[in-house]
Short mmCIF file of C-alpha atoms in Angstrom, two decimals:
data_model
loop_
_atom_site.label_atom_id
_atom_site.label_comp_id
_atom_site.label_asym_id
_atom_site.label_seq_id
_atom_site.Cartn_x
_atom_site.Cartn_y
_atom_site.Cartn_z
CA MET A 1 -0.05 0.02 -0.10
CA SER A 2 1.35 3.55 -0.81
CA LYS A 3 3.19 5.38 1.78
CA GLN A 4 1.32 8.64 2.63
CA VAL A 5 2.68 11.85 3.70
CA LEU A 6 -0.10 13.38 6.07
CA ARG A 7 -0.86 17.05 5.86
CA ALA A 8 0.16 18.88 9.02
CA GLU A 9 -3.58 19.43 10.16
CA LEU A 10 -4.14 15.70 10.04
CA GLN A 11 -0.94 14.92 11.83
CA THR A 12 -1.92 17.32 14.53
CA LEU A 13 -5.42 15.77 14.64
CA LEU A 14 -3.99 12.46 15.41
CA GLN A 15 -1.62 13.79 18.01
CA LEU A 16 -4.29 15.79 19.69
CA SER A 17 -6.82 13.23 19.85
CA HIS A 18 -4.55 10.60 21.37
CA PRO A 19 -6.49 8.83 23.82
CA LYS A 20 -3.54 9.13 26.41
CA ILE A 21 -1.89 12.46 25.49
CA SER A 22 -0.48 14.30 28.45
CA LEU A 23 -1.08 18.18 29.43
CA GLU A 24 2.44 18.70 28.43
CA ALA A 25 2.47 16.86 25.04
CA PHE A 26 -1.07 18.66 24.35
CA GLU A 27 0.26 21.97 24.67
CA THR A 28 3.58 21.45 23.04
CA THR A 29 1.61 20.21 19.97
CA LEU A 30 -0.64 23.30 20.05
CA GLN A 31 2.36 25.51 20.45
CA SER A 32 4.05 23.89 17.40
CA ILE A 33 1.06 25.08 15.03
CA THR A 34 2.15 27.52 12.41
CA THR A 35 0.44 30.45 10.88
CA SER A 36 -0.04 28.43 7.62
CA PHE A 37 -2.16 25.87 9.62
CA ASP A 38 -5.65 25.22 8.10
CA TRP A 39 -7.88 25.46 11.04
CA THR A 40 -10.99 25.12 8.80
CA TYR A 41 -9.69 21.86 7.21
CA PHE A 42 -8.63 20.47 10.61
CA VAL A 43 -12.16 20.86 12.23
CA GLU A 44 -13.67 19.37 9.14
CA ARG A 45 -11.78 16.26 9.11
CA ALA A 46 -11.99 16.08 13.00
CA ILE A 47 -15.80 16.09 12.82
CA ALA A 48 -16.05 13.90 9.76
CA THR A 49 -13.90 11.06 11.35
CA ASN A 50 -15.59 11.54 14.77
CA LEU A 51 -12.14 12.39 16.45
CA ALA A 52 -13.50 15.97 17.38
CA GLY A 53 -14.88 14.42 20.68
CA TYR A 54 -11.15 13.78 21.86
CA LEU A 55 -9.94 17.16 21.10
CA LEU A 56 -10.45 18.73 24.53
CA PRO A 57 -8.74 16.51 26.93
CA HIS A 58 -7.37 19.47 28.81
CA PRO A 59 -10.02 22.27 28.21
CA GLU A 60 -7.99 24.91 29.76
CA ILE A 61 -5.16 24.37 27.38
CA ALA A 62 -7.34 24.06 24.60
CA GLU A 63 -8.99 27.54 25.19
CA LYS A 64 -5.71 29.19 25.22
CA TYR A 65 -4.63 27.95 21.86
CA TYR A 66 -7.94 26.84 19.63
CA PRO A 67 -9.50 29.67 17.36
CA ASP A 68 -12.88 30.82 18.79
CA ASN A 69 -14.80 29.43 15.94
CA VAL A 70 -12.86 25.91 16.24
CA LEU A 71 -13.41 25.69 19.94
CA GLN A 72 -17.22 26.34 19.59
CA LYS A 73 -17.45 23.72 16.75
CA ILE A 74 -15.65 21.17 18.96
CA LYS A 75 -17.82 22.05 21.99
CA SER A 76 -20.94 21.85 19.72
CA TYR A 77 -20.00 18.52 18.39
CA GLN A 78 -19.58 17.33 21.76
CA GLN A 79 -22.71 18.44 23.20
CA ARG A 80 -24.51 16.70 20.30
CA ILE A 81 -22.97 13.49 20.70
CA LEU A 82 -23.69 13.60 24.39
CA LEU A 83 -27.31 14.33 23.86
CA HIS A 84 -27.65 11.46 21.35
CA SER A 85 -25.76 8.99 23.85
CA LEU A 86 -28.36 9.91 26.56
CA GLN A 87 -31.15 9.07 24.40
CA LEU A 88 -29.43 5.92 23.49
CA LEU A 89 -29.23 4.73 26.92
CA GLU A 90 -32.73 5.44 27.68
CA GLY A 91 -33.51 3.25 24.55
CA VAL A 92 -31.27 0.59 26.36
CA GLN A 93 -33.36 0.70 29.70
CA ILE A 94 -36.51 0.43 27.52
CA LEU A 95 -35.37 -2.46 25.31
CA HIS A 96 -33.83 -4.25 28.33
CA GLU A 97 -37.11 -4.00 30.49
CA ALA A 98 -39.09 -5.33 27.58
CA LEU A 99 -36.83 -8.41 26.96
CA LYS A 100 -36.53 -9.06 30.72
CA ALA A 101 -40.12 -9.38 31.09
CA LEU A 102 -40.42 -12.08 28.53
CA ALA A 103 -37.18 -13.95 29.81
CA ILE A 104 -35.28 -13.34 26.57
CA ASP A 105 -31.49 -13.49 26.90
CA HIS A 106 -29.85 -10.52 25.65
CA ALA A 107 -26.71 -8.21 25.86
CA PHE A 108 -25.89 -4.89 24.44
CA LEU A 109 -22.87 -4.53 22.38
CA LYS A 110 -20.37 -1.83 21.08
CA GLY A 111 -20.63 1.76 21.64
CA CYS A 112 -23.50 1.59 24.07
CA SER A 113 -21.53 -1.19 26.27
CA LEU A 114 -18.45 1.11 26.42
CA LEU A 115 -20.58 4.11 27.71
CA ILE A 116 -22.22 1.82 30.25
CA LYS A 117 -19.01 0.66 31.58
CA LYS A 118 -17.52 4.00 31.71
CA GLU A 119 -14.71 2.83 29.23
CA ALA A 120 -15.59 5.77 27.28
CA GLN A 121 -16.61 9.27 27.80
CA PHE A 122 -20.10 10.77 26.53
CA LYS A 123 -18.49 13.83 25.07
CA SER A 124 -15.64 11.77 23.44
CA ARG A 125 -16.91 8.43 21.96
CA GLN A 126 -19.59 9.09 19.22
CA VAL A 127 -22.14 6.39 19.33
CA SER A 128 -24.75 6.10 16.50
CA ASP A 129 -27.12 3.31 17.42
CA ILE A 130 -27.84 0.44 19.90
CA ASP A 131 -26.59 -3.05 19.02
CA LEU A 132 -28.48 -5.96 20.56
CA LEU A 133 -27.30 -9.38 20.82
CA ILE A 134 -29.99 -11.85 21.11
CA ASP A 135 -30.63 -15.85 20.77
CA PRO A 136 -31.02 -16.68 17.35
CA ALA A 137 -34.13 -18.75 18.28
CA LYS A 138 -35.91 -15.68 19.66
CA GLN A 139 -36.01 -13.55 16.57
CA THR A 140 -39.77 -13.70 15.86
CA GLN A 141 -40.44 -12.96 19.63
CA VAL A 142 -38.08 -9.98 19.61
CA ILE A 143 -39.62 -8.65 16.54
CA GLU A 144 -42.99 -8.70 18.31
CA ILE A 145 -41.54 -6.82 21.33
CA LEU A 146 -39.99 -4.18 19.14
CA GLN A 147 -43.32 -3.67 17.38
CA GLY A 148 -45.16 -3.63 20.54
CA LEU A 149 -42.78 -0.85 21.56
CA GLY A 150 -43.98 1.13 18.38
CA ALA A 151 -40.75 0.43 16.52
CA ASN A 152 -40.67 0.24 12.65
CA VAL A 153 -38.99 -2.99 12.12
CA LYS A 154 -37.26 -4.27 9.02
CA THR A 155 -35.46 -7.80 8.22
CA VAL A 156 -32.77 -8.48 6.13
CA ILE A 157 -33.77 -9.49 2.45
CA TYR A 158 -31.61 -12.53 1.60
CA LYS A 159 -30.33 -13.33 -1.82
CA SER A 160 -32.05 -16.33 -2.09
CA GLU A 161 -34.14 -18.94 -0.16
CA TRP A 162 -30.89 -20.85 0.39
CA HIS A 163 -29.35 -17.78 2.09
CA ALA A 164 -32.49 -17.38 4.09
CA LYS A 165 -32.16 -21.06 5.47
CA GLN A 166 -28.52 -20.76 6.09
CA GLN A 167 -29.19 -17.30 8.31
CA LEU A 168 -25.74 -15.94 7.20
CA GLU A 169 -26.32 -12.48 8.38
CA HIS A 170 -25.04 -11.53 11.87
CA ALA A 171 -27.71 -8.84 12.23
CA PRO A 172 -30.90 -9.58 10.44
CA ILE A 173 -33.14 -7.32 12.07
CA GLN A 174 -33.03 -3.39 12.09
CA ALA A 175 -35.56 -1.07 13.88
CA VAL A 176 -36.13 2.47 14.58
CA LEU A 177 -37.66 3.20 17.79
CA PHE A 178 -38.19 6.84 19.11
CA GLY A 179 -35.93 7.94 16.30
CA LEU A 180 -33.12 5.73 17.51
CA CYS A 181 -31.64 2.82 15.20
CA ILE A 182 -31.43 -0.51 16.67
CA ASP A 183 -29.23 -3.50 15.17
CA VAL A 184 -30.40 -6.97 16.31
CA HIS A 185 -27.61 -9.31 16.49
CA ILE A 186 -27.94 -13.21 16.56
CA ARG A 187 -24.28 -13.77 16.27
CA LEU A 188 -21.11 -11.29 16.48
CA PHE A 189 -20.19 -11.86 12.86
CA ARG A 190 -21.74 -13.58 9.82
CA VAL A 191 -21.64 -17.29 9.43
CA ASP A 192 -19.22 -17.17 6.56
CA THR A 193 -16.53 -15.92 8.64
CA ASN A 194 -13.91 -18.47 10.04
CA TYR A 195 -14.65 -17.63 13.79
CA GLN A 196 -15.98 -20.25 16.01
CA ILE A 197 -18.05 -18.05 18.27
CA ASP A 198 -21.19 -19.45 19.93
CA THR A 199 -23.94 -16.89 20.75
CA PRO A 200 -25.58 -19.01 23.45
CA GLU A 201 -22.28 -19.26 25.45
CA LEU A 202 -21.87 -15.53 25.13
CA LEU A 203 -25.26 -14.94 26.71
CA LYS A 204 -24.69 -17.29 29.28
CA ASN A 205 -21.40 -15.23 30.29
CA VAL A 206 -23.07 -11.81 30.46
CA VAL A 207 -22.38 -9.43 33.21
CA PHE A 208 -24.67 -7.07 34.51
CA HIS A 209 -23.69 -3.32 34.82
CA PRO A 210 -25.47 -0.64 36.56
CA LEU A 211 -27.52 1.90 34.41
CA ASP A 212 -29.42 4.61 36.27
CA SER A 213 -31.89 2.69 38.57
CA THR A 214 -31.40 -0.91 36.61
CA THR A 215 -28.76 -3.14 35.70
CA VAL A 216 -28.21 -4.30 32.24
CA PRO A 217 -26.50 -7.18 30.46
CA LEU A 218 -23.12 -6.77 28.82
CA LEU A 219 -20.65 -9.29 27.19
CA SER A 220 -18.01 -10.23 29.67
CA THR A 221 -14.91 -8.05 29.74
CA GLN A 222 -12.67 -10.36 27.50
CA GLU A 223 -15.35 -11.24 25.07
CA ALA A 224 -16.38 -7.40 24.68
CA GLN A 225 -12.69 -6.52 24.18
CA LEU A 226 -11.73 -9.28 21.61
CA PHE A 227 -15.21 -8.37 19.75
CA THR A 228 -14.07 -4.74 19.82
CA ILE A 229 -10.78 -5.74 18.06
CA LEU A 230 -12.27 -8.30 15.51
CA HIS A 231 -15.13 -5.82 14.70
CA ALA A 232 -12.41 -3.06 13.67
CA TYR A 233 -10.42 -5.76 11.78
CA LYS A 234 -13.46 -6.61 9.81
CA HIS A 235 -14.06 -3.16 8.55
CA LEU A 236 -10.13 -2.65 7.81
CA HIS A 237 -9.67 -5.71 6.30
CA ALA A 238 -12.37 -5.15 3.78
CA GLY A 239 -11.62 -1.55 3.38
CA SER A 240 -15.16 -0.60 4.13
CA ALA A 241 -17.30 1.81 6.30
CA PHE A 242 -14.50 2.25 8.90
CA LYS A 243 -14.90 4.95 11.66
CA VAL A 244 -11.37 6.36 12.30
CA SER A 245 -12.20 7.49 15.94
CA SER A 246 -12.85 3.57 16.97
CA VAL A 247 -8.95 3.02 16.86
CA ASN A 248 -9.20 4.87 20.26
CA ASP A 249 -11.59 1.91 21.44
CA LEU A 250 -8.24 -0.27 20.96
CA ASN A 251 -6.04 1.58 23.58
CA ASN A 252 -6.60 -0.25 26.61
CA MET A 253 -6.88 -3.83 25.48
CA ASN A 254 -4.83 -6.39 27.51
CA TRP A 255 -3.49 -8.38 24.61
CA ARG A 256 -1.83 -10.97 26.50
CA GLU A 257 -4.93 -11.86 28.51
CA LEU A 258 -6.92 -11.96 25.26
CA ALA A 259 -4.74 -14.26 23.24
CA PRO A 260 -6.34 -17.45 24.66
CA LEU A 261 -9.75 -16.48 23.81
CA ALA A 262 -8.67 -15.51 20.34
CA GLN A 263 -7.24 -18.95 19.90
CA LYS A 264 -10.69 -20.44 21.03
CA TRP A 265 -12.52 -18.28 18.49
CA GLN A 266 -10.06 -19.12 15.87
CA ALA A 267 -9.25 -15.42 15.34
CA ASN A 268 -5.48 -15.73 15.82
CA LYS A 269 -4.55 -14.34 12.38
CA ALA A 270 -6.85 -11.16 12.86
CA PHE A 271 -5.65 -10.71 16.34
CA GLN A 272 -2.03 -10.57 15.63
CA GLU A 273 -2.50 -8.26 12.83
CA MET A 274 -4.54 -5.95 15.25
CA GLN A 275 -1.84 -6.15 18.04
CA LYS A 276 0.90 -5.00 15.61
CA PHE A 277 -1.30 -2.08 14.17
CA THR A 278 -2.47 -0.87 17.47
CA GLN A 279 1.03 -0.83 18.98
CA THR A 280 2.54 0.86 16.04
CA TRP A 281 -0.41 3.32 15.47
CA PHE A 282 -0.19 4.55 18.92
CA GLU A 283 3.47 5.28 18.67
CA GLY A 284 2.92 7.29 15.86
CA ALA A 285 4.11 4.87 13.31
CA TYR A 286 0.91 5.30 11.23
CA THR A 287 2.11 3.68 7.99
CA GLN A 288 4.07 0.70 9.75
CA THR A 289 1.24 -1.87 8.65
CA PHE A 290 -1.21 -2.35 6.01
CA LEU A 291 -4.09 -1.81 8.46
CA GLY A 292 -2.76 1.67 9.53
CA GLN A 293 -2.28 2.65 5.73
CA THR A 294 -6.02 1.75 5.24
CA VAL A 295 -6.93 3.84 8.42
CA LEU A 296 -5.21 6.83 6.65
CA HIS A 297 -7.20 6.70 3.69
CA PHE A 298 -10.27 7.13 5.82
CA LEU A 299 -8.68 9.91 7.70
CA THR A 300 -7.43 11.72 4.41
CA ASN A 301 -10.65 10.99 2.52
CA SER A 302 -8.33 9.89 -0.33
CA PRO A 303 -8.96 7.31 -3.12
CA LEU A 304 -7.20 3.98 -3.30
CA LEU A 305 -4.65 3.19 -5.57
CA LEU A 306 -5.23 0.59 -8.39
CA THR A 307 -2.94 -2.01 -6.71
CA GLU A 308 -4.83 -1.27 -3.44
CA LYS A 309 -8.45 -1.61 -5.02
CA ALA A 310 -7.09 -4.99 -6.31
CA ILE A 311 -6.22 -6.12 -2.87
CA PHE A 312 -9.54 -5.37 -1.43
CA LEU A 313 -11.34 -6.84 -4.43
CA LYS A 314 -9.38 -10.05 -4.30
CA ARG A 315 -10.35 -10.32 -0.47
CA ARG A 316 -13.95 -9.85 -1.25
CA LEU A 317 -13.88 -12.32 -3.96
CA PHE A 318 -11.85 -14.99 -2.63
CA ASN A 319 -12.67 -15.02 1.27
CA ILE A 320 -12.89 -18.96 0.83
CA ASN A 321 -14.42 -21.16 3.55
CA GLY A 322 -17.05 -23.92 3.84
CA SER A 323 -20.19 -21.74 3.16
CA VAL A 324 -18.64 -19.70 0.30
CA LEU A 325 -17.66 -23.22 -1.66
CA HIS A 326 -21.27 -24.10 -1.52
CA PRO A 327 -22.44 -23.98 -5.17
CA LYS A 328 -25.81 -22.09 -4.28
CA HIS A 329 -23.77 -19.81 -2.36
CA ILE A 330 -21.77 -19.05 -5.60
CA VAL A 331 -24.42 -18.81 -7.91
CA PHE A 332 -26.92 -16.72 -5.75
CA ASN A 333 -24.11 -14.31 -4.79
CA ALA A 334 -23.57 -13.81 -8.60
CA PHE A 335 -27.29 -13.69 -9.44
CA PRO A 336 -29.45 -12.81 -6.36
CA GLN A 337 -33.26 -13.00 -6.44
CA LYS A 338 -34.94 -9.80 -7.62
CA THR A 339 -36.35 -8.83 -4.43
CA TYR A 340 -32.97 -8.47 -2.90
CA LEU A 341 -31.67 -6.29 -5.94
CA ASN A 342 -34.83 -4.09 -5.62
CA SER A 343 -34.41 -3.56 -1.92
CA TYR A 344 -30.69 -2.69 -1.92
CA PHE A 345 -30.04 -1.12 -5.41
CA GLY A 346 -33.53 0.20 -6.30
CA PRO A 347 -36.50 -0.66 -8.48
CA GLY A 348 -36.11 -1.75 -12.20
CA PRO A 349 -35.75 -4.51 -14.54
CA TYR A 350 -33.39 -7.50 -13.21
CA LEU A 351 -30.47 -7.18 -15.54
CA PHE A 352 -30.46 -3.26 -15.18
CA ILE A 353 -30.24 -3.52 -11.44
CA TRP A 354 -27.86 -6.66 -11.42
CA TRP A 355 -25.42 -4.49 -13.50
CA ARG A 356 -25.79 -1.58 -11.25
CA ARG A 357 -24.88 -3.87 -8.31
CA THR A 358 -21.90 -5.64 -10.37
CA LYS A 359 -20.41 -2.09 -10.96
CA ASN A 360 -20.72 -1.34 -7.31
CA LEU A 361 -18.64 -4.36 -6.27
CA PHE A 362 -15.71 -2.76 -8.18
CA ARG A 363 -15.93 0.42 -6.33
CA PHE A 364 -13.24 0.69 -3.86
CA TRP A 365 -12.93 4.50 -3.09
CA ILE A 366 -14.30 6.76 -0.21
CA ASN A 367 -17.17 8.79 -0.93
CA PRO A 368 -17.21 12.76 -0.37
CA ASN A 369 -18.71 12.40 3.09
CA GLY A 370 -15.94 10.16 4.20
CA LYS A 371 -17.63 6.87 4.34
CA ALA A 372 -16.80 3.70 2.32
CA ILE A 373 -19.36 1.73 0.12
CA ASP A 374 -20.59 -1.37 1.85
CA ALA A 375 -21.69 -4.90 0.55
CA HIS A 376 -25.08 -3.57 -0.48
CA GLY A 377 -23.85 -0.42 -2.03
CA GLN A 378 -24.76 1.92 0.78
CA SER A 379 -22.69 4.07 3.10
CA ASN A 380 -23.93 2.77 6.35
CA GLN A 381 -20.71 3.68 8.80
CA LYS A 382 -21.50 3.51 12.44
#
């Protein structure tokens, strides 16, 4: 992958948003900013990458050096994500009580989990939605619960009846409740990954954490941390829909203690790649690893080179495992049913929409708002 030369504004953004930056390092970095520094570009990329929340670790110092308009934009961003996070946690409580009433095992994942455990700050860590893990056998009941709460519920449209029977998707249910987006997971990753992770076992191991006047179930510490690592790896490995600020979630991992669980989940390769990436990234060696250079593409909003596009295309086309080798998987991946195409790529004759989808498969660039095109042709960064 190409060695990128970072603009001063982006280098400064990464330094100032480092999750463990000291007061001295913070002030020294701000003092080194020259008069040619483009503050407008700096704050635009900070907000686009969700790193803006991490730019006030030492407010008294920040107020001395940030221009007033930049400081106000950062504060406004932090206030916005704070209010949204509070709304999300209200939704978590409502969901928990509804599921608890019908004795449905569940756990809350990702950003909401970090906030509940106080591993992330409300004004720093942007959280988009509620991620909920349930027993795959309880999908119908959970849909009924969501509808009973007044949610607008949608289920994934599969490429074929064979795909529907295989239940390949990891989050086949999406809902909107009180304006809040909810992703309902039946497993942590798609079936056609090589990981061996048992959802019932995860739900058996949940730990309850206090949230206002109640307690809510979250994954155990090690399972939650390893999921955070592998979830980041999934997006970086595919070069798709990666949130740059999520790198900061990797800062406090106990890699040595997580290694046995990574082996149990058959995730050693991804785990080791992410460990090396994290170590070099937080040392400021951003281009040291392939994963780090991938992050820089999202940071800079820059297009990939042809050689880089080829790497990601090969990964999408030849990510071989048992499910992918099944003839029906291959056939219906290439020629999915019309309802799938119309749902994700718009209405129209089959061949026209099929061609639109096929062209999209070969798109490996980041669109103008800093998001990457996903498997359905949508930019659904979370």
